[in-house]
Amino acid sequence: HHEFKASTIWASEYFGEIDFALNVLPGVLPALLLRSHFAVLMAFTVLRQWQTVQSHSGYDLPFDPFNRGIFHGGARRHDFHHSHNHGCYSDFLPFWDWLCGTDVKYHDYWLENRRRAAY
């Protein structure tokens, strides 16, 4: 789905083999290997789908329970990830981008936009 420069809900479910291997299998394989109950796998899938749709919507929805604290800014961060094709790899836990330094260009981008808006 990284062929799309603007993140959209419809693009969130469009992906090739590499995206499938990196995004879907890490959530499904552990549940299958650990023999998790089907209801647990489905609950995880529903929560992950909600988060995926929210992060590709282009809006940081204020009523979204996953848009709080360390989860905040997922849609904006993921929009930057698609438009610049760099950084902000973790749309669900931005903490990891901060820790690994993969959100530096994202922060520079927003600082530059704020500077330009001040003129």
JSON list of C-alpha atoms in Angstrom, two decimals:
[
{"chain": "A", "resi": 1, "resn": "HIS", "atom": "CA", "xyz": [0.00, 0.00, 0.00]},
{"chain": "A", "resi": 2, "resn": "HIS", "atom": "CA", "xyz": [3.02, 2.28, -0.01]},
{"chain": "A", "resi": 3, "resn": "GLU", "atom": "CA", "xyz": [2.36, 3.07, -3.65]},
{"chain": "A", "resi": 4, "resn": "PHE", "atom": "CA", "xyz": [-0.16, 5.61, -2.29]},
{"chain": "A", "resi": 5, "resn": "LYS", "atom": "CA", "xyz": [1.42, 8.96, -1.38]},
{"chain": "A", "resi": 6, "resn": "ALA", "atom": "CA", "xyz": [-1.66, 10.10, 0.51]},
{"chain": "A", "resi": 7, "resn": "SER", "atom": "CA", "xyz": [-2.88, 7.68, 3.14]},
{"chain": "A", "resi": 8, "resn": "THR", "atom": "CA", "xyz": [-6.50, 6.63, 2.66]},
{"chain": "A", "resi": 9, "resn": "ILE", "atom": "CA", "xyz": [-8.67, 4.07, 4.37]},
{"chain": "A", "resi": 10, "resn": "TRP", "atom": "CA", "xyz": [-8.92, 2.11, 1.12]},
{"chain": "A", "resi": 11, "resn": "ALA", "atom": "CA", "xyz": [-5.15, 2.02, 0.73]},
{"chain": "A", "resi": 12, "resn": "SER", "atom": "CA", "xyz": [-4.74, 0.57, 4.22]},
{"chain": "A", "resi": 13, "resn": "GLU", "atom": "CA", "xyz": [-5.93, -2.83, 3.03]},
{"chain": "A", "resi": 14, "resn": "TYR", "atom": "CA", "xyz": [-4.07, -2.80, -0.27]},
{"chain": "A", "resi": 15, "resn": "PHE", "atom": "CA", "xyz": [-0.64, -4.35, 0.01]},
{"chain": "A", "resi": 16, "resn": "GLY", "atom": "CA", "xyz": [1.75, -6.69, -1.75]},
{"chain": "A", "resi": 17, "resn": "GLU", "atom": "CA", "xyz": [3.59, -9.73, -0.49]},
{"chain": "A", "resi": 18, "resn": "ILE", "atom": "CA", "xyz": [6.26, -7.81, 1.44]},
{"chain": "A", "resi": 19, "resn": "ASP", "atom": "CA", "xyz": [3.70, -5.62, 3.23]},
{"chain": "A", "resi": 20, "resn": "PHE", "atom": "CA", "xyz": [1.67, -8.75, 3.97]},
{"chain": "A", "resi": 21, "resn": "ALA", "atom": "CA", "xyz": [4.70, -10.50, 5.48]},
{"chain": "A", "resi": 22, "resn": "LEU", "atom": "CA", "xyz": [5.69, -7.46, 7.57]},
{"chain": "A", "resi": 23, "resn": "ASN", "atom": "CA", "xyz": [2.22, -6.32, 8.68]},
{"chain": "A", "resi": 24, "resn": "VAL", "atom": "CA", "xyz": [-0.16, -9.27, 8.80]},
{"chain": "A", "resi": 25, "resn": "LEU", "atom": "CA", "xyz": [1.92, -12.32, 9.63]},
{"chain": "A", "resi": 26, "resn": "PRO", "atom": "CA", "xyz": [3.50, -10.91, 12.84]},
{"chain": "A", "resi": 27, "resn": "GLY", "atom": "CA", "xyz": [-0.01, -10.54, 14.28]},
{"chain": "A", "resi": 28, "resn": "VAL", "atom": "CA", "xyz": [-1.37, -13.89, 13.13]},
{"chain": "A", "resi": 29, "resn": "LEU", "atom": "CA", "xyz": [1.54, -16.33, 13.35]},
{"chain": "A", "resi": 30, "resn": "PRO", "atom": "CA", "xyz": [2.21, -15.94, 17.12]},
{"chain": "A", "resi": 31, "resn": "ALA", "atom": "CA", "xyz": [-1.48, -16.52, 17.85]},
{"chain": "A", "resi": 32, "resn": "LEU", "atom": "CA", "xyz": [-1.47, -19.65, 15.71]},
{"chain": "A", "resi": 33, "resn": "LEU", "atom": "CA", "xyz": [1.82, -20.95, 17.14]},
{"chain": "A", "resi": 34, "resn": "LEU", "atom": "CA", "xyz": [0.69, -20.31, 20.72]},
{"chain": "A", "resi": 35, "resn": "ARG", "atom": "CA", "xyz": [-2.69, -21.88, 19.93]},
{"chain": "A", "resi": 36, "resn": "SER", "atom": "CA", "xyz": [-4.63, -18.81, 21.09]},
{"chain": "A", "resi": 37, "resn": "HIS", "atom": "CA", "xyz": [-8.37, -19.08, 21.27]},
{"chain": "A", "resi": 38, "resn": "PHE", "atom": "CA", "xyz": [-10.09, -17.99, 18.08]},
{"chain": "A", "resi": 39, "resn": "ALA", "atom": "CA", "xyz": [-12.01, -15.27, 19.96]},
{"chain": "A", "resi": 40, "resn": "VAL", "atom": "CA", "xyz": [-8.71, -13.77, 21.16]},
{"chain": "A", "resi": 41, "resn": "LEU", "atom": "CA", "xyz": [-7.35, -13.74, 17.61]},
{"chain": "A", "resi": 42, "resn": "MET", "atom": "CA", "xyz": [-10.55, -12.09, 16.36]},
{"chain": "A", "resi": 43, "resn": "ALA", "atom": "CA", "xyz": [-10.50, -9.48, 19.16]},
{"chain": "A", "resi": 44, "resn": "PHE", "atom": "CA", "xyz": [-6.89, -8.64, 18.29]},
{"chain": "A", "resi": 45, "resn": "THR", "atom": "CA", "xyz": [-7.81, -8.46, 14.60]},
{"chain": "A", "resi": 46, "resn": "VAL", "atom": "CA", "xyz": [-10.71, -6.08, 15.27]},
{"chain": "A", "resi": 47, "resn": "LEU", "atom": "CA", "xyz": [-8.54, -3.79, 17.41]},
{"chain": "A", "resi": 48, "resn": "ARG", "atom": "CA", "xyz": [-5.74, -3.82, 14.86]},
{"chain": "A", "resi": 49, "resn": "GLN", "atom": "CA", "xyz": [-8.16, -3.10, 12.00]},
{"chain": "A", "resi": 50, "resn": "TRP", "atom": "CA", "xyz": [-9.61, -0.14, 13.92]},
{"chain": "A", "resi": 51, "resn": "GLN", "atom": "CA", "xyz": [-6.12, 1.22, 14.46]},
{"chain": "A", "resi": 52, "resn": "THR", "atom": "CA", "xyz": [-5.14, 0.65, 10.83]},
{"chain": "A", "resi": 53, "resn": "VAL", "atom": "CA", "xyz": [-8.22, 2.43, 9.50]},
{"chain": "A", "resi": 54, "resn": "GLN", "atom": "CA", "xyz": [-7.76, 5.29, 11.96]},
{"chain": "A", "resi": 55, "resn": "SER", "atom": "CA", "xyz": [-4.10, 5.81, 11.06]},
{"chain": "A", "resi": 56, "resn": "HIS", "atom": "CA", "xyz": [-4.91, 5.83, 7.33]},
{"chain": "A", "resi": 57, "resn": "SER", "atom": "CA", "xyz": [-7.93, 8.12, 7.67]},
{"chain": "A", "resi": 58, "resn": "GLY", "atom": "CA", "xyz": [-5.83, 11.28, 7.69]},
{"chain": "A", "resi": 59, "resn": "TYR", "atom": "CA", "xyz": [-7.58, 12.49, 10.85]},
{"chain": "A", "resi": 60, "resn": "ASP", "atom": "CA", "xyz": [-6.52, 12.30, 14.48]},
{"chain": "A", "resi": 61, "resn": "LEU", "atom": "CA", "xyz": [-9.99, 11.52, 15.77]},
{"chain": "A", "resi": 62, "resn": "PRO", "atom": "CA", "xyz": [-10.45, 13.09, 19.23]},
{"chain": "A", "resi": 63, "resn": "PHE", "atom": "CA", "xyz": [-12.83, 10.36, 20.43]},
{"chain": "A", "resi": 64, "resn": "ASP", "atom": "CA", "xyz": [-10.54, 7.51, 19.42]},
{"chain": "A", "resi": 65, "resn": "PRO", "atom": "CA", "xyz": [-9.33, 5.67, 22.54]},
{"chain": "A", "resi": 66, "resn": "PHE", "atom": "CA", "xyz": [-6.09, 4.77, 20.72]},
{"chain": "A", "resi": 67, "resn": "ASN", "atom": "CA", "xyz": [-5.29, 8.45, 20.10]},
{"chain": "A", "resi": 68, "resn": "ARG", "atom": "CA", "xyz": [-4.15, 9.19, 23.64]},
{"chain": "A", "resi": 69, "resn": "GLY", "atom": "CA", "xyz": [-0.81, 9.45, 25.43]},
{"chain": "A", "resi": 70, "resn": "ILE", "atom": "CA", "xyz": [1.92, 7.41, 23.78]},
{"chain": "A", "resi": 71, "resn": "PHE", "atom": "CA", "xyz": [-0.50, 6.47, 20.98]},
{"chain": "A", "resi": 72, "resn": "HIS", "atom": "CA", "xyz": [-1.25, 10.11, 20.02]},
{"chain": "A", "resi": 73, "resn": "GLY", "atom": "CA", "xyz": [-0.74, 11.43, 16.49]},
{"chain": "A", "resi": 74, "resn": "GLY", "atom": "CA", "xyz": [-0.94, 8.16, 14.60]},
{"chain": "A", "resi": 75, "resn": "ALA", "atom": "CA", "xyz": [-2.76, 9.54, 11.57]},
{"chain": "A", "resi": 76, "resn": "ARG", "atom": "CA", "xyz": [-0.48, 12.58, 11.15]},
{"chain": "A", "resi": 77, "resn": "ARG", "atom": "CA", "xyz": [2.62, 10.48, 11.64]},
{"chain": "A", "resi": 78, "resn": "HIS", "atom": "CA", "xyz": [1.45, 7.82, 9.20]},
{"chain": "A", "resi": 79, "resn": "ASP", "atom": "CA", "xyz": [0.47, 10.45, 6.66]},
{"chain": "A", "resi": 80, "resn": "PHE", "atom": "CA", "xyz": [4.06, 11.75, 6.83]},
{"chain": "A", "resi": 81, "resn": "HIS", "atom": "CA", "xyz": [5.30, 8.16, 6.44]},
{"chain": "A", "resi": 82, "resn": "HIS", "atom": "CA", "xyz": [3.37, 7.80, 3.18]},
{"chain": "A", "resi": 83, "resn": "SER", "atom": "CA", "xyz": [3.96, 11.28, 1.76]},
{"chain": "A", "resi": 84, "resn": "HIS", "atom": "CA", "xyz": [7.71, 11.34, 2.45]},
{"chain": "A", "resi": 85, "resn": "ASN", "atom": "CA", "xyz": [8.35, 7.60, 2.38]},
{"chain": "A", "resi": 86, "resn": "HIS", "atom": "CA", "xyz": [10.69, 8.00, 5.34]},
{"chain": "A", "resi": 87, "resn": "GLY", "atom": "CA", "xyz": [10.42, 7.39, 9.07]},
{"chain": "A", "resi": 88, "resn": "CYS", "atom": "CA", "xyz": [7.40, 7.10, 11.34]},
{"chain": "A", "resi": 89, "resn": "TYR", "atom": "CA", "xyz": [7.26, 3.37, 10.87]},
{"chain": "A", "resi": 90, "resn": "SER", "atom": "CA", "xyz": [5.24, 2.74, 14.02]},
{"chain": "A", "resi": 91, "resn": "ASP", "atom": "CA", "xyz": [1.81, 4.27, 13.57]},
{"chain": "A", "resi": 92, "resn": "PHE", "atom": "CA", "xyz": [0.49, 2.54, 16.70]},
{"chain": "A", "resi": 93, "resn": "LEU", "atom": "CA", "xyz": [3.31, 3.12, 19.22]},
{"chain": "A", "resi": 94, "resn": "PRO", "atom": "CA", "xyz": [5.21, 6.32, 18.30]},
{"chain": "A", "resi": 95, "resn": "PHE", "atom": "CA", "xyz": [7.41, 5.68, 21.33]},
{"chain": "A", "resi": 96, "resn": "TRP", "atom": "CA", "xyz": [9.46, 3.23, 19.25]},
{"chain": "A", "resi": 97, "resn": "ASP", "atom": "CA", "xyz": [10.06, 5.83, 16.54]},
{"chain": "A", "resi": 98, "resn": "TRP", "atom": "CA", "xyz": [11.26, 8.26, 19.19]},
{"chain": "A", "resi": 99, "resn": "LEU", "atom": "CA", "xyz": [13.51, 5.63, 20.79]},
{"chain": "A", "resi": 100, "resn": "CYS", "atom": "CA", "xyz": [15.00, 4.50, 17.45]},
{"chain": "A", "resi": 101, "resn": "GLY", "atom": "CA", "xyz": [15.28, 8.04, 16.07]},
{"chain": "A", "resi": 102, "resn": "THR", "atom": "CA", "xyz": [13.12, 7.31, 13.03]},
{"chain": "A", "resi": 103, "resn": "ASP", "atom": "CA", "xyz": [10.86, 10.30, 13.65]},
{"chain": "A", "resi": 104, "resn": "VAL", "atom": "CA", "xyz": [13.51, 13.06, 13.48]},
{"chain": "A", "resi": 105, "resn": "LYS", "atom": "CA", "xyz": [12.56, 14.14, 9.94]},
{"chain": "A", "resi": 106, "resn": "TYR", "atom": "CA", "xyz": [8.88, 14.13, 10.97]},
{"chain": "A", "resi": 107, "resn": "HIS", "atom": "CA", "xyz": [9.58, 16.56, 13.83]},
{"chain": "A", "resi": 108, "resn": "ASP", "atom": "CA", "xyz": [11.80, 18.72, 11.59]},
{"chain": "A", "resi": 109, "resn": "TYR", "atom": "CA", "xyz": [8.98, 18.82, 9.03]},
{"chain": "A", "resi": 110, "resn": "TRP", "atom": "CA", "xyz": [6.45, 20.06, 11.59]},
{"chain": "A", "resi": 111, "resn": "LEU", "atom": "CA", "xyz": [8.86, 22.61, 13.04]},
{"chain": "A", "resi": 112, "resn": "GLU", "atom": "CA", "xyz": [9.46, 24.01, 9.55]},
{"chain": "A", "resi": 113, "resn": "ASN", "atom": "CA", "xyz": [5.70, 24.18, 8.90]},
{"chain": "A", "resi": 114, "resn": "ARG", "atom": "CA", "xyz": [5.16, 26.06, 12.17]},
{"chain": "A", "resi": 115, "resn": "ARG", "atom": "CA", "xyz": [7.99, 28.46, 11.29]},
{"chain": "A", "resi": 116, "resn": "ARG", "atom": "CA", "xyz": [6.47, 29.15, 7.87]},
{"chain": "A", "resi": 117, "resn": "ALA", "atom": "CA", "xyz": [3.01, 29.63, 9.37]},
{"chain": "A", "resi": 118, "resn": "ALA", "atom": "CA", "xyz": [4.39, 32.29, 11.74]},
{"chain": "A", "resi": 119, "resn": "TYR", "atom": "CA", "xyz": [5.20, 34.60, 8.79]}
]
